[in-house]
Short mmCIF file of C-alpha atoms in Angstrom, two decimals:
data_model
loop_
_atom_site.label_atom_id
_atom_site.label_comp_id
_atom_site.label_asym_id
_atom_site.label_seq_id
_atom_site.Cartn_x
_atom_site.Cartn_y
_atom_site.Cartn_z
CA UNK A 1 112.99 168.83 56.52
CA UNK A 2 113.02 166.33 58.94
CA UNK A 3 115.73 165.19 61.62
CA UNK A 4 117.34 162.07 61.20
CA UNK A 5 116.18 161.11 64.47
CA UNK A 6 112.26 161.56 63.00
CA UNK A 7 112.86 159.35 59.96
CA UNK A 8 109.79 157.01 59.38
CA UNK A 9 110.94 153.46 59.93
CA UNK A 10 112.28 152.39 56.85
CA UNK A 11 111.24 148.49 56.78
CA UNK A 12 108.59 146.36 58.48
CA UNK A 13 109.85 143.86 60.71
CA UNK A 14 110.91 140.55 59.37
CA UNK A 15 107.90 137.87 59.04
CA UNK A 16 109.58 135.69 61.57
CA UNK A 17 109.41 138.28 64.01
CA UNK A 18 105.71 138.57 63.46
CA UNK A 19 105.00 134.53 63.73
CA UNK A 20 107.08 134.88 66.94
CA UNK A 21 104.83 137.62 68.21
CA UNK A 22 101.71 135.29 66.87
CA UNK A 23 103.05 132.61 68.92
CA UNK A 24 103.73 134.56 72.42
CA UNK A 25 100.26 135.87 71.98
CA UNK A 26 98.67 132.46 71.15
CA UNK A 27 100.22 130.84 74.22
CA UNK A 28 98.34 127.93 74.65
CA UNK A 29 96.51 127.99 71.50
CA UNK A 30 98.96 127.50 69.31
CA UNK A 31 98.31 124.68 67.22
CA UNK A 32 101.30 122.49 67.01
CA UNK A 33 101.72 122.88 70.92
CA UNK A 34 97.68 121.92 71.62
CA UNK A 35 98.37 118.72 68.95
CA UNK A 36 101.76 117.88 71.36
CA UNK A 37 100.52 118.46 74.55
CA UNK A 38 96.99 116.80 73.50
CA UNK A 39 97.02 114.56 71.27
CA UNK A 40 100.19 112.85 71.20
CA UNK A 41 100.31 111.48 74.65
CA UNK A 42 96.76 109.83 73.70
CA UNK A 43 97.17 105.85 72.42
CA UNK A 44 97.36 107.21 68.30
CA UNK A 45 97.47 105.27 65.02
CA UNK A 46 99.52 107.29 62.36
CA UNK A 47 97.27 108.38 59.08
CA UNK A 48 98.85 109.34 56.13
CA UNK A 49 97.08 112.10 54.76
CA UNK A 50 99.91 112.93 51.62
CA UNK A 51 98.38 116.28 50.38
CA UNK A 52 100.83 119.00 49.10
CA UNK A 53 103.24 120.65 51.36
CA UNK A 54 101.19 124.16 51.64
CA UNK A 55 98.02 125.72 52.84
CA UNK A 56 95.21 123.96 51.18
CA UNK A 57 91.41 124.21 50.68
CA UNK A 58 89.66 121.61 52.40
CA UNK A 59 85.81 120.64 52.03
CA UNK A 60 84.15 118.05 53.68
CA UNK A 61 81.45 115.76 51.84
CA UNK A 62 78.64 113.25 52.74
CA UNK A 63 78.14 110.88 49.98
CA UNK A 64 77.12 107.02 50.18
CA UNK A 65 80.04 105.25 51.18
CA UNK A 66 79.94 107.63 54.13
CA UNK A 67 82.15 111.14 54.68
CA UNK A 68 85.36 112.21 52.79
CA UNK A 69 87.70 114.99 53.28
CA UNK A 70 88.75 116.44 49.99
CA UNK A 71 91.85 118.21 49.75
CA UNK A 72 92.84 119.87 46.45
CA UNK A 73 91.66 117.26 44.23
CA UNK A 74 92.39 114.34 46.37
CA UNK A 75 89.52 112.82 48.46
CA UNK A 76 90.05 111.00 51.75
CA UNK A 77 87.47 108.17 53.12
CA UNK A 78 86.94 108.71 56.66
CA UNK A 79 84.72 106.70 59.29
CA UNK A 80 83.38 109.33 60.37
CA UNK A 81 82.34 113.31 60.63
CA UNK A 82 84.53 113.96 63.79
CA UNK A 83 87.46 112.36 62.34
CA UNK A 84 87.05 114.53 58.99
CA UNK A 85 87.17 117.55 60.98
CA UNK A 86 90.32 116.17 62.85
CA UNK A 87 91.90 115.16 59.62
CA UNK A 88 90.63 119.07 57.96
CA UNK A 89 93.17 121.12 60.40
CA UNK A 90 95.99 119.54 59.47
CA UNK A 91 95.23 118.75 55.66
CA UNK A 92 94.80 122.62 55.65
CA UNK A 93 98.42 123.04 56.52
CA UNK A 94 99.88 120.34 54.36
CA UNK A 95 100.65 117.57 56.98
CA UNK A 96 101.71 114.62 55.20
CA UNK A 97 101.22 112.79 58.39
CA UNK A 98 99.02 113.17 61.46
CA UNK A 99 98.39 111.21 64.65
CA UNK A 100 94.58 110.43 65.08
CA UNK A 101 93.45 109.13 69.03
CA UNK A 102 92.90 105.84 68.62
CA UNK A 103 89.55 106.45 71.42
CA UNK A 104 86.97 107.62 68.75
CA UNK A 105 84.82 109.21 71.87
CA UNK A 106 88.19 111.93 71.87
CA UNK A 107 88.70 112.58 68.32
CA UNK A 108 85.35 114.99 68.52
CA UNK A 109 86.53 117.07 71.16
CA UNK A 110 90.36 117.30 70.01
CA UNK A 111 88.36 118.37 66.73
CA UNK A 112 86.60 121.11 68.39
CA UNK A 113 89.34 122.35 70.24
CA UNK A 114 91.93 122.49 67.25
CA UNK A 115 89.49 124.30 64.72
CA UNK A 116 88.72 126.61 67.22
CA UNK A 117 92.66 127.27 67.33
CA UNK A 118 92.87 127.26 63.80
CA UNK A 119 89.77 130.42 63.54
CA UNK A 120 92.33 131.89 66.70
CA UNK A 121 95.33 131.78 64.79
CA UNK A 122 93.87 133.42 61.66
CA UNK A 123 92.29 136.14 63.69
CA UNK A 124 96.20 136.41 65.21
CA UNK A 125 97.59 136.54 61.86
CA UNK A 126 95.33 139.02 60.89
CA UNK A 127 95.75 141.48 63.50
CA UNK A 128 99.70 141.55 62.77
CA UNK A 129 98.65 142.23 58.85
CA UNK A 130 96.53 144.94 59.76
CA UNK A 131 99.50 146.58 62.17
CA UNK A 132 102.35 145.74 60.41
CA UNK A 133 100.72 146.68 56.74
CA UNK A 134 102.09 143.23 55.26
CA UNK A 135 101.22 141.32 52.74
CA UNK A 136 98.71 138.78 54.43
CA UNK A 137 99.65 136.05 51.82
CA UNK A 138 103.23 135.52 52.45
CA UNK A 139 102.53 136.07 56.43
CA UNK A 140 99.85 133.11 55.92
CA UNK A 141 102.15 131.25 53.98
CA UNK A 142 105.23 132.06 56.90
CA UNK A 143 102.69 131.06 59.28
CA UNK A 144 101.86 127.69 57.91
CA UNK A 145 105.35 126.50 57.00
CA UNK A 146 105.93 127.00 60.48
CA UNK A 147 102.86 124.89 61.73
CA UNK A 148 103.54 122.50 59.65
CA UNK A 149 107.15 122.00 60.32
CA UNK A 150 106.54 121.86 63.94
CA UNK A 151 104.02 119.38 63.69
CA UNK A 152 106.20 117.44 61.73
CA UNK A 153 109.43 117.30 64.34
CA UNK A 154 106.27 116.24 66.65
CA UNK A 155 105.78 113.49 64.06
CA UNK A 156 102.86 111.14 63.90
CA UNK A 157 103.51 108.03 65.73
CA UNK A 158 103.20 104.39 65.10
CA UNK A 159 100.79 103.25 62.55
CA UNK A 160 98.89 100.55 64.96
CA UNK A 161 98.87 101.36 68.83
CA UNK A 162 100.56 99.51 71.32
CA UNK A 163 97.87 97.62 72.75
CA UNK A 164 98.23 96.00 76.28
CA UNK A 165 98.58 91.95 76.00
CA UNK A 166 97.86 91.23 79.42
CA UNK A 167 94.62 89.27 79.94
CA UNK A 168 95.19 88.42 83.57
CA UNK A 169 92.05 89.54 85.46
CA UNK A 170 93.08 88.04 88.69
CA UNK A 171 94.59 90.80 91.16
CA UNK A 172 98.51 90.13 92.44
CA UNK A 173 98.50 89.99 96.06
#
């Protein structure tokens, strides 16, 4: 017989406690702070992406008419490759809206940077499945809500950027 005081713990820890231990451990990387931190202080246009409220499969097509971003069985036209990759991390997490730098010559590198977060985040979740013996689904799902809802209070900005109206080229002196 065993002591009380050598019990085996009786529950796992709460899923919130494991997204908080995701999130100390991502610092940095974690997704909703590199898209506030990042992104938002860029010049953005708002693009509505309206894909359901959950994690989603995402694939990425070249057709004639250029590249689309399908998302369960809604496709998305967009300009171009970098922007579809953009537009693919959040469409993953069900963003209904996302702000996109309006400087296409930064939309590749954000999109490097926030897939390779993305990859990060899932090797993160991972790891606390394995040592934790959850269910990986509904620490996924946990993990997603809370991306998305954070990326949400971030919001997406205006739909047009403020552009400056000043055409003066002559210096004040």
């Amino acid at each position: 017989m065993k002591n009380e005081s050598e019990k085996a713990p009786s529950a796992h820890p709460p899923i919130a406690t494991l997204i908080a231990e995701i999130k100390d451990t991502a610092g940095e990387n974690w997704l909703s702070r590199v898209y506030a931190e990042k992104v938002r202080p860029l010049r953005t246009r708002s693009n509505q992406l309206n894909v359901p409220a959950k994690e989603n499969k995402t694939e990425i097509f070249y057709t004639l008419l250029g590249v689309e971003l399908k998302v369960a069985r809604q496709r998305i036209n967009c300009p171009d490759l970098a922007t579809a990759r953009f537009l693919q991390v959040f469409a993953r997490i069900g963003c209904s809206a996302v702000a996109i730098p309006y400087d296409i010559t930064k939309i590749s590198v954000l999109a490097d940077e926030l897939e390779s977060v993305w990859q990060r985040l899932l090797l993160l979740e991972q790891e606390a499945e394995a040592k934790n013996f959850l269910r990986q689904t509904y620490l996924r799902s946990a993990l997603v809500k809370e991306l998305r809802r954070e990326i949400e209070e971030i919001g997406a900005g205006e739909a047009v950027p403020q552009f400056n109206q000043n055409t003066k080229q002559r210096v004040n002196r």
